Coordinates of C-alpha atoms and ligand atoms in Angstrom, one line a residue:
Chain H
X1434 CA -65.9 6.4 49.3
X1435 CA -62.4 7.4 50.4
X1436 CA -59.5 5.0 50.2
X1437 CA -56.2 5.1 52.0
X1438 CA -52.8 4.6 50.3
X1439 CA -52.3 1.5 52.5
X1440 CA -55.6 0.0 51.2
X1441 CA -54.4 0.7 47.6
X1442 CA -51.1 -1.0 48.4
X1443 CA -52.9 -4.1 49.6
X1444 CA -54.8 -4.2 46.3
X1445 CA -51.5 -3.8 44.4
X1446 CA -50.1 -6.8 46.4
X1447 CA -53.1 -9.0 45.5
X1448 CA -53.0 -7.8 41.9
X1449 CA -56.4 -6.3 42.2
X1450 CA -55.5 -2.6 41.8
X1451 CA -56.8 -0.8 38.7
X1452 CA -53.9 1.4 37.4
X1453 CA -54.4 3.8 34.5
X1454 CA -52.3 6.6 33.0
X1455 CA -53.3 10.2 33.3
X1456 CA -54.2 10.2 29.6
X1457 CA -56.5 7.2 30.1
X1458 CA -58.0 8.8 33.2
X1459 CA -59.2 11.8 31.1
X1460 CA -61.5 9.5 29.1
X1461 CA -62.7 7.6 32.1
X1462 CA -63.7 10.7 34.0
X1463 CA -65.3 12.2 30.9
X1464 CA -67.4 9.1 30.4
X1465 CA -68.2 8.1 34.0
X1466 CA -67.7 11.2 36.1
X1467 CA -65.2 11.6 38.9
X1468 CA -67.4 9.8 41.5
X1469 CA -67.6 6.5 39.6
X1470 CA -64.0 6.9 38.4
X1471 CA -62.8 7.2 42.0
X1472 CA -64.3 3.9 42.9
X1473 CA -63.1 2.1 39.7
X1474 CA -59.5 3.4 39.5
X1475 CA -56.9 3.1 42.3
X1476 CA -53.8 4.7 40.8
X1477 CA -53.2 7.2 38.1
X1478 CA -49.7 7.3 36.7
X1479 CA -48.2 10.6 35.4
X1480 CA -45.0 11.5 33.7
X1481 CA -42.8 14.4 32.5
X1482 CA -39.5 14.6 30.6
X1483 CA -38.2 18.1 30.6
X1484 CA -35.1 20.2 31.0
X1485 CA -34.8 20.8 34.8
X1486 CA -31.9 23.1 35.5
X1487 CA -32.0 22.6 39.3
X1488 CA -30.6 19.1 39.1
X1489 CA -27.4 17.4 40.1
X1490 CA -25.7 14.6 42.0
X1491 CA -23.5 14.0 45.0
X1492 CA -20.5 11.8 44.2
X1493 CA -18.2 10.1 46.6
X1494 CA -14.9 9.4 44.9
X1495 CA -12.8 6.4 46.0
X1496 CA -10.0 7.8 48.2
X1497 CA -6.6 7.6 46.5
X1498 CA -3.6 6.2 48.4
X1499 CA -2.1 8.2 50.0
X1500 CA -5.3 9.9 51.0
X1501 CA -6.4 13.3 49.7
X1502 CA -8.8 16.0 50.9
X1503 CA -9.9 17.3 47.5
X1504 CA -10.2 21.0 47.3
X1505 CA -10.5 21.9 43.6
X1506 CA -11.9 19.2 41.4
X1507 CA -12.6 19.0 37.7
X1508 CA -14.6 16.3 35.9
X1509 CA -14.1 16.4 32.2
X1510 CA -12.8 19.9 32.8
X1511 CA -16.0 21.0 34.6
X1512 CA -15.3 22.4 38.1
X1513 CA -17.6 20.6 40.6
X1514 CA -18.4 21.7 44.1
X1515 CA -15.9 20.2 46.6
X1516 CA -16.7 22.2 49.7
X1517 CA -17.8 19.1 51.6
X1518 CA -15.8 16.3 53.3
X1519 CA -12.6 15.0 51.7
X1520 CA -14.0 13.2 48.6
X1521 CA -17.7 14.3 48.5
X1522 CA -18.5 16.3 45.4
X1523 CA -21.7 17.8 43.9
X1524 CA -22.1 18.1 40.1
X1525 CA -24.7 20.7 39.1
X1526 CA -26.4 20.4 35.7
X1527 CA -25.7 24.0 34.5
X1528 CA -22.0 24.2 35.3
X1529 CA -19.7 24.6 32.3
X1530 CA -16.1 23.7 31.3
X1531 CA -13.5 26.1 32.4
X1532 CA -12.5 26.9 28.8
X1533 CA -16.0 27.3 27.5
X1534 CA -16.4 30.6 25.7
X1535 CA -19.9 31.0 27.3
X1536 CA -21.6 34.0 25.7
X1537 CA -18.4 35.9 24.8
X1538 CA -19.3 35.1 21.1
X1539 CA -23.0 35.7 21.5
X1540 CA -25.0 33.4 21.2
X1541 CA -22.8 30.8 22.8
X1542 CA -23.4 27.1 22.1
X1543 CA -22.8 25.6 25.6
X1544 CA -22.2 22.2 24.1
X1545 CA -20.9 20.4 27.2
X1546 CA -22.0 21.1 30.7
X1547 CA -22.9 19.4 34.0
X1548 CA -26.0 17.8 32.4
X1549 CA -23.8 16.2 29.8
X1550 CA -21.4 15.0 32.4
X1551 CA -24.2 13.4 34.4
X1552 CA -25.5 11.7 31.2
X1553 CA -22.0 10.4 30.5
X1554 CA -21.7 9.0 34.1
X1555 CA -25.1 7.3 33.8
X1556 CA -24.1 5.9 30.4
X1557 CA -20.9 4.4 31.9
X1558 CA -18.6 6.5 29.8
X1559 CA -15.1 7.4 30.9
X1560 CA -14.6 10.7 32.8
X1561 CA -11.4 12.5 33.4
X1562 CA -10.9 13.4 37.1
X1563 CA -8.4 16.1 38.1
X1564 CA -8.1 17.1 41.7
X1565 CA -5.8 19.3 43.7
X1566 CA -5.4 19.9 47.4
X1567 CA -3.3 21.8 49.9
X1568 CA -2.4 18.6 51.8
X1569 CA -2.8 17.9 55.5
X1570 CA -1.2 15.5 57.9
X1571 CA -4.0 13.0 57.5
X1572 CA -4.6 13.7 53.8
X1573 CA -1.2 14.3 52.4
X1574 CA -1.8 13.9 48.6
X1575 CA -1.8 17.1 46.6
X1576 CA -2.5 16.2 43.0
X1577 CA -4.5 13.5 41.3
X1578 CA -5.4 12.7 37.7
X1579 CA -7.3 9.6 36.8
X1580 CA -9.8 8.3 34.3
X1581 CA -12.9 7.0 36.1
X1582 CA -16.4 5.6 35.3
X1583 CA -19.5 5.4 37.5
X1584 CA -18.2 2.1 38.8
X1585 CA -15.2 3.8 40.4
X1586 CA -17.5 6.1 42.4
X1587 CA -18.7 4.8 45.8
X1588 CA -22.0 6.5 45.9
X1589 CA -23.6 8.6 43.2
X1590 CA -26.8 10.1 44.5
X1591 CA -29.0 12.3 42.4
X1592 CA -30.4 15.1 44.5
X1593 CA -32.4 17.7 42.5
X1594 CA -33.5 20.8 44.5
X1595 CA -36.2 21.8 42.1
X1596 CA -37.9 19.5 39.6
X1597 CA -41.2 18.7 38.0
X1598 CA -42.5 22.3 38.2
X1599 CA -46.3 22.5 38.4
X1600 CA -47.2 24.4 35.2
X1601 CA -44.9 26.8 33.3
X1602 CA -44.9 29.9 31.2
X1603 CA -45.5 30.0 27.5
X1604 CA -42.5 32.2 26.4
X1605 CA -42.7 34.8 23.6
X1606 CA -40.7 37.8 22.4
X1607 CA -42.3 41.0 21.3
X1608 CA -39.1 42.9 20.7
X1609 CA -37.6 43.5 17.2
X1610 CA -34.7 41.1 17.5
X1611 CA -34.4 37.4 18.3
X1612 CA -33.5 36.5 22.0
X1613 CA -31.9 33.4 23.4
X1614 CA -33.4 32.1 26.6
X1615 CA -33.8 28.9 28.7
X1616 CA -37.1 28.6 26.8
X1617 CA -35.1 28.3 23.6
X1618 CA -34.6 30.9 20.8
X1619 CA -37.5 33.2 20.7
X1620 CA -37.8 35.0 17.4
X1621 CA -38.7 38.7 17.0
X1622 CA -42.2 40.1 16.8
X1623 CA -43.9 37.1 18.3
X1624 CA -42.1 34.8 15.8
X1625 CA -42.7 31.7 17.9
X1626 CA -44.1 30.6 21.3
X1627 CA -42.3 28.0 23.4
X1628 CA -43.9 26.1 26.3
X1629 CA -42.7 23.5 28.7
X1630 CA -45.1 21.2 30.5
X1631 CA -46.5 17.7 30.1
X1632 CA -49.9 19.3 30.8
X1633 CA -52.5 16.6 31.5
X1634 CA -49.7 14.1 32.2
X1635 CA -47.7 16.3 34.4
X1636 CA -47.3 14.9 38.0
X1637 CA -48.1 18.0 40.1
X1638 CA -51.0 19.0 37.8
X1639 CA -52.8 15.8 38.5
X1640 CA -52.6 16.4 42.3
X1641 CA -52.7 20.1 42.2
X1642 CA -53.3 20.7 45.9
X1643 CA -50.7 18.2 47.1
X1644 CA -53.2 15.9 48.8
X1645 CA -51.2 12.8 48.1
X1646 CA -47.6 14.0 47.2
X1647 CA -45.1 14.7 49.9
X1648 CA -41.8 13.7 51.6
X1649 CA -41.5 9.9 51.0
X1650 CA -43.6 9.7 47.9
X1651 CA -42.0 6.9 45.7
X1652 CA -41.4 8.0 42.1
X1653 CA -39.9 7.1 38.8
X1654 CA -36.7 9.1 38.5
X1655 CA -34.4 8.8 35.5
X1656 CA -35.5 5.2 34.9
X1657 CA -34.9 4.1 38.5
X1658 CA -37.0 4.4 41.6
X1659 CA -36.5 7.6 43.5
X1660 CA -38.3 9.6 46.2
X1661 CA -39.7 13.0 46.8
X1662 CA -37.5 14.2 49.6
X1663 CA -39.0 17.7 50.3
X1664 CA -40.8 20.5 48.6
X1665 CA -38.5 22.0 45.9
X1666 CA -37.0 25.4 46.0
X1667 CA -39.3 28.2 44.8
X1668 CA -42.3 26.1 45.8
X1669 CA -45.1 28.7 45.4
X1670 CA -48.4 27.1 46.2
X1671 CA -50.2 30.5 46.6
X1672 CA -50.7 31.1 42.8
X1673 CA -54.0 31.7 41.3
X1674 CA -56.0 28.5 40.7
X1675 CA -59.0 27.5 38.6
X1676 CA -62.2 25.8 39.7
X1677 CA -60.4 22.4 40.0
X1678 CA -57.7 23.9 42.1
X1679 CA -55.2 23.7 39.2
X1680 CA -52.7 26.7 39.3
X1681 CA -52.8 28.8 36.2
X1682 CA -49.1 29.8 36.5
X1683 CA -45.8 28.1 37.7
X1684 CA -46.6 27.0 41.3
X1685 CA -45.4 23.9 43.3
X1686 CA -42.1 22.1 42.9
X1687 CA -40.5 19.0 44.4
X1688 CA -37.0 18.0 45.6
X1689 CA -36.2 14.5 44.4
X1690 CA -33.5 11.9 45.2
X1691 CA -32.4 8.6 43.7
X1692 CA -29.5 6.4 43.0
X1693 CA -27.7 7.5 39.8
X1694 CA -26.2 4.0 39.4
X1695 CA -29.7 2.6 38.8
X1696 CA -30.6 5.2 36.2
X1697 CA -30.6 5.1 32.4
X1698 CA -29.2 7.6 29.9
X1699 CA -32.5 7.4 28.1
X1700 CA -34.0 9.4 31.0
X1701 CA -31.0 11.5 32.0
X1702 CA -30.0 13.7 29.1
X1703 CA -27.6 16.6 28.9
X1704 CA -29.0 19.5 26.8
X1705 CA -27.7 22.8 25.5
X1706 CA -29.7 26.0 24.9
X1707 CA -27.9 28.3 22.5
X1708 CA -27.2 31.7 24.1
X1709 CA -28.4 30.5 27.5
X1710 CA -26.5 27.5 28.9
X1711 CA -26.5 23.7 29.6
X1712 CA -29.1 21.8 31.5
X1713 CA -30.4 18.3 32.1
X1714 CA -33.5 16.6 30.9
X1715 CA -34.9 14.4 33.7
X1716 CA -37.6 11.8 33.4
X1717 CA -40.0 11.8 36.4
X1718 CA -43.2 9.9 37.0
X1719 CA -45.4 10.0 40.0
X1720 CA -48.2 7.6 40.8
X1721 CA -51.3 9.4 42.2
X1722 CA -53.4 7.2 44.6
X1723 CA -57.0 7.9 43.8
X1724 CA -58.1 8.5 47.4
X1725 CA -61.4 10.2 46.6
X1726 CA -63.6 11.9 44.1
X1727 CA -61.8 15.2 44.3
X1728 CA -58.5 13.7 43.2
X1729 CA -60.2 11.7 40.5
X1730 CA -61.6 15.0 39.1
X1731 CA -58.2 16.6 38.9
X1732 CA -56.6 13.5 37.4
X1733 CA -59.3 13.6 34.9
X1734 CA -58.5 17.2 33.9
X1735 CA -57.4 17.4 30.3
X1736 CA -55.1 19.8 28.3
X1737 CA -58.3 21.7 27.7
X1738 CA -58.7 22.4 31.4
X1739 CA -55.2 23.5 32.1
X1740 CA -54.0 27.0 31.2
X1741 CA -50.7 28.9 31.4
X1742 CA -49.7 32.5 31.1
X1743 CA -48.1 33.9 27.9
X1744 CA -45.0 35.8 29.1
X1745 CA -42.9 38.3 27.1
X1746 CA -39.3 37.2 27.7
X1747 CA -37.9 40.3 26.0
X1748 CA -39.0 42.6 28.8
X1749 CA -41.6 41.4 31.3
X1750 CA -39.8 38.3 32.3
X1751 CA -36.3 39.8 32.8
X1752 CA -37.7 42.8 34.6
X1753 CA -40.2 40.9 36.7
X1754 CA -43.1 43.2 35.8
X1755 CA -45.6 40.4 36.4
X1756 CA -47.4 41.3 33.2
X1757 CA -48.7 38.6 30.8
X1758 CA -50.1 38.7 27.3
X1759 CA -53.0 36.5 28.2
X1760 CA -53.6 32.8 29.0
X1761 CA -53.6 29.8 26.7
X1762 CA -54.7 26.2 27.2
X1763 CA -52.3 23.2 26.6
X1764 CA -54.7 22.0 24.0
X1765 CA -54.3 25.2 22.1
X1766 CA -50.5 25.0 22.5
X1767 CA -50.4 21.4 21.3
X1768 CA -52.4 22.3 18.1
X1769 CA -49.2 23.9 16.8
X1770 CA -50.5 27.5 16.6
X1771 CA -52.0 30.0 19.0
X1772 CA -53.3 33.5 18.6
X1773 CA -51.6 36.4 20.5
X1774 CA -52.9 39.9 20.0
X1775 CA -54.6 38.7 16.8
X1776 CA -51.5 37.3 15.3
X1777 CA -51.1 33.6 14.6
X1778 CA -47.9 32.3 16.3
X1779 CA -46.3 28.8 15.9
X1780 CA -45.6 26.8 19.1
X1781 CA -42.7 24.6 20.1
X1782 CA -42.5 22.3 23.1
X1783 CA -39.4 21.9 25.3
X1784 CA -40.9 19.1 27.3
X1785 CA -41.4 15.8 25.5
X1786 CA -45.0 14.7 25.7
X1787 CA -44.2 11.5 23.8
X1788 CA -41.7 10.5 26.4
X1789 CA -43.9 11.7 29.3
X1790 CA -46.6 9.3 28.1
X1791 CA -44.0 6.5 27.9
X1792 CA -43.0 7.1 31.5
X1793 CA -46.6 7.0 32.7
X1794 CA -46.9 3.7 30.8
X1795 CA -43.7 2.2 32.4
X1796 CA -44.9 3.2 35.8
X1797 CA -48.3 1.7 35.3
X1798 CA -46.6 -1.5 34.2
X1799 CA -44.3 -1.6 37.2
X1800 CA -47.2 -1.2 39.6
X1801 CA -49.3 -3.8 37.8
X1802 CA -46.3 -6.2 38.1
X1803 CA -46.1 -5.4 41.8
X1804 CA -42.5 -4.1 41.3
X1805 CA -43.5 -0.7 42.6
X1806 CA -45.5 0.1 45.7
X1807 CA -46.9 3.5 46.6
X1808 CA -44.8 5.4 49.1
X1809 CA -46.6 6.9 52.1
X1810 CA -45.8 10.6 52.5
X1811 CA -44.7 11.5 55.9
X1812 CA -45.4 15.2 55.3
X1813 CA -47.4 16.5 52.4
X1814 CA -46.0 19.4 50.2
X1815 CA -46.9 22.7 51.8
X1816 CA -50.2 24.2 50.6
X1817 CA -49.4 27.7 51.9
Chain V
X695 CA -26.2 24.1 -16.6
X696 CA -26.5 23.7 -12.8
X697 CA -29.2 23.4 -10.2
X698 CA -28.4 24.3 -6.6
X699 CA -30.3 24.9 -3.5
X700 CA -29.3 27.8 -1.3
X701 CA -30.5 29.5 1.8
X702 CA -30.4 33.3 1.9
X703 CA -30.5 35.2 5.2
X704 CA -31.4 38.8 4.6
X705 CA -30.4 41.5 7.2
X706 CA -33.1 44.0 8.0
X707 CA -31.5 46.7 5.9
X708 CA -31.8 44.6 2.7
X709 CA -35.3 43.2 3.1
X710 CA -36.9 46.0 1.1
X711 CA -34.3 45.8 -1.8
X712 CA -35.2 44.0 -5.0
X713 CA -32.3 41.6 -4.7
X714 CA -33.9 38.4 -5.9
X715 CA -35.3 40.2 -8.9
X716 CA -31.8 41.2 -9.9
X717 CA -30.8 37.5 -10.1
X718 CA -33.2 37.0 -13.0
X719 CA -32.6 40.4 -14.7
X720 CA -28.8 40.6 -14.5
X721 CA -27.7 37.0 -14.2
X722 CA -30.2 35.0 -16.3
X723 CA -30.9 32.7 -13.4
X724 CA -34.2 31.1 -13.0
X725 CA -35.3 29.9 -9.6
X726 CA -37.8 28.0 -7.5
X727 CA -38.7 29.5 -4.1
X728 CA -39.0 26.6 -1.7
X729 CA -39.6 28.7 1.4
X730 CA -39.7 32.4 2.1
X731 CA -40.1 34.3 5.4
X732 CA -39.7 37.9 4.5
X733 CA -41.6 40.7 6.0
X734 CA -41.0 44.4 5.5
X735 CA -38.4 45.8 8.0
X736 CA -37.5 42.4 9.4
X737 CA -34.7 39.9 9.0
X738 CA -35.7 37.5 6.2
X739 CA -35.0 33.9 5.2
X740 CA -35.4 32.4 1.8
X741 CA -34.7 28.9 0.6
X742 CA -34.4 28.7 -3.2
X743 CA -33.3 26.4 -6.0
X744 CA -31.2 28.3 -8.6
X745 CA -30.9 27.2 -12.2
X746 CA -28.5 28.6 -14.8
X747 CA -25.1 28.3 -16.3
X748 CA -22.2 27.8 -14.0
X749 CA -20.8 31.2 -14.9
X750 CA -24.1 33.0 -14.3
X751 CA -24.5 31.1 -11.1
X752 CA -21.1 32.1 -9.8
X753 CA -21.7 35.8 -10.7
X754 CA -25.1 35.8 -9.1
X755 CA -23.6 34.3 -5.9
X756 CA -20.8 36.9 -5.9
X757 CA -23.5 39.6 -6.3
X758 CA -25.4 38.3 -3.3
X759 CA -22.3 38.0 -1.2
X760 CA -21.4 41.6 -2.0
X761 CA -24.8 42.8 -1.0
X762 CA -24.3 41.4 2.6
X763 CA -26.8 38.6 2.2
X764 CA -25.7 35.6 4.2
X765 CA -25.6 32.6 1.9
X766 CA -25.6 29.0 2.8
X767 CA -25.2 26.2 0.2
X768 CA -27.3 23.1 0.6
X769 CA -25.4 20.1 -0.5
X770 CA -25.1 18.3 2.7
X771 CA -27.1 15.7 4.5
X772 CA -28.9 16.2 7.8
X773 CA -29.4 13.2 10.0
X774 CA -31.1 12.6 13.3
X775 CA -29.5 10.6 16.0
X776 CA -32.4 8.5 17.2
X777 CA -30.7 7.8 20.6
X778 CA -30.3 11.5 21.3
X779 CA -33.7 12.7 20.2
X780 CA -36.1 13.1 23.1
X781 CA -39.1 14.0 20.9
X782 CA -39.6 17.3 22.6
X783 CA -40.6 19.2 19.5
X784 CA -38.6 22.5 19.7
X785 CA -37.3 21.8 16.2
X786 CA -40.8 21.6 14.7
X787 CA -41.3 25.3 15.0
X788 CA -38.0 26.1 13.3
X789 CA -38.3 23.7 10.4
X790 CA -39.3 25.6 7.3
X791 CA -40.5 22.5 5.5
X792 CA -42.6 19.7 7.0
X793 CA -39.5 17.5 7.5
X794 CA -39.9 17.7 11.3
X795 CA -43.5 17.4 12.4
X796 CA -45.6 16.1 15.2
X797 CA -47.5 12.8 14.9
X798 CA -51.0 13.8 15.9
X799 CA -52.0 10.9 18.2
X800 CA -48.8 10.0 20.0
X801 CA -47.0 13.4 19.7
X802 CA -43.9 11.6 18.5
X803 CA -41.7 13.9 16.5
X804 CA -41.2 12.5 13.0
X805 CA -38.2 13.3 10.8
X806 CA -38.9 12.9 7.2
X807 CA -35.5 13.2 5.4
X808 CA -37.1 13.3 2.0
X809 CA -38.6 16.7 2.9
X810 CA -35.4 18.0 4.5
X811 CA -33.7 20.8 2.5
X812 CA -30.7 20.8 4.8
X813 CA -31.2 24.4 5.9
X814 CA -29.6 23.6 9.2
X815 CA -32.0 25.7 11.2
X816 CA -32.9 22.7 13.5
X817 CA -29.3 22.1 14.5
X818 CA -28.9 25.0 16.8
X819 CA -32.4 24.7 18.2
X820 CA -32.2 21.0 19.1
X821 CA -31.3 20.9 22.8
X822 CA -29.7 17.4 22.7
X823 CA -27.9 18.1 19.3
X824 CA -29.7 15.1 17.8
X825 CA -29.8 16.9 14.4
X826 CA -26.4 17.0 12.7
X827 CA -24.8 17.5 9.4
X828 CA -23.1 14.6 7.6
X829 CA -20.8 15.1 4.7
Ligands
SF4_2660 S1 -35.4 19.3 19.0 FE1 -34.0 17.6 18.8 S2 -34.5 16.3 20.5 FE2 -36.3 17.7 20.3 S3 -37.6 16.6 18.9 FE3 -36.3 17.8 17.6 S4 -34.6 16.5 17.0 FE4 -35.7 15.5 18.7
SF4_2661 S1 -32.3 21.0 8.1 FE1 -33.7 20.7 9.8 S2 -34.9 22.6 9.8 FE2 -34.0 22.5 7.8 S3 -35.5 21.4 6.6 FE3 -34.1 19.8 7.4 S4 -35.1 19.1 9.2 FE4 -36.1 21.1 8.7

């Protein structure tokens, strides 16, 4: 029997809702089948904690006196986007300090970037602000230098154009020298294989056909409550899918928004990838309302049922050949070793499964304590 | 007599040379190989404990340096900053010993400093720079 999100919210209000994590749902569906599970369970909580490069925040700086229309702005020596109104800025996770050597001495270390700046802000650490302007009649100030913290910023709104990617590649290198990528260092001759997904816990893999997730879905974002505000950039629902409708390659994405001031630096972490750049690890969790048997079946899918392509980042990825070296399940990846072309290759994960499970647990707890109600999507993510 | 742990990084050109053998033959050094990743025609890595007189040890090291092997001495301490570690697991694949490993049930990443040989390989690979050298 189908349920609506409104009915589930009523159950949450009267403390009657049955909430389980996506990990727990795997066992329930295995034992009782998706039909029974869909009657028994109301909400499945998911989680992911991964580097997500397409992340950042809008900041509105307190106007100085006399007023200033900031034109060029540096925060801890990172130039931020100021092409908005007088004191509106956007900090992107991958921007770098102006004196960073980048890859001039290859491989560069990229120790401090926009992701680290966002983490520092969330942690309440001091940030050095330097701004310059050409001066106008209404905004006469031309220079400003000040130490600020998140408290000195009017609004700090995280707005990430592409997060929580549905599935991802397993990256390898078949060339004869090591390469440095956003998937980490990949050693020569299939020296290692890196992957990046929470698999069975991953939000969009639990609702693979976007039947419950859309604009207005309430989520866990960086420790706070946030929202899905649109489909993400490069949202590609048309990828090949398995019997359960789960894509076998990177497919859907979401755009998310939340208040940076409510977030925690445990779930907003600056990261550096040697030879590649800086990024931000973002913790996201989405509750999936179990509206029917079909969604119970996909929430019950385990790492064994989810596959991803093995892609050669030494040639096929940079040259967009579309070729893969085969497919592998997340269960195999998590075993620590996989076989590629007959060779045993060790695996490394960029996404933290341990923390993803923690997020699913926190979200479950918040819903059970009635601190978190399900958002009703106004427009589901596009399926085409 | 001294005992020292060192890490040797062999460039491709040297992988097929009998370099380690020379250490015993010409410099009377005995050694324990703690970890070796050397394949023909590839860059190689070897972690070893050298044992011998100080003079032989210094001569052996000078020989290695002259032969373009990159040497790293292991006398420092590696620590993990628990607040920074996200338990992702990228480091697990780079760690030559079992010092960094995945706990089977929860997938927590364990750091066992007793097994750490301070080879520093995890430092670069850790995205949050949780692994660091302490002197
Ligand atoms: S790579 Fe760094 S953050 Fe990831 S598990 Fe290892 S020590 Fe922790
Ligand atoms: S330094 Fe890092 S990679 Fe090397 S043994 Fe210790 S933990 Fe493992």
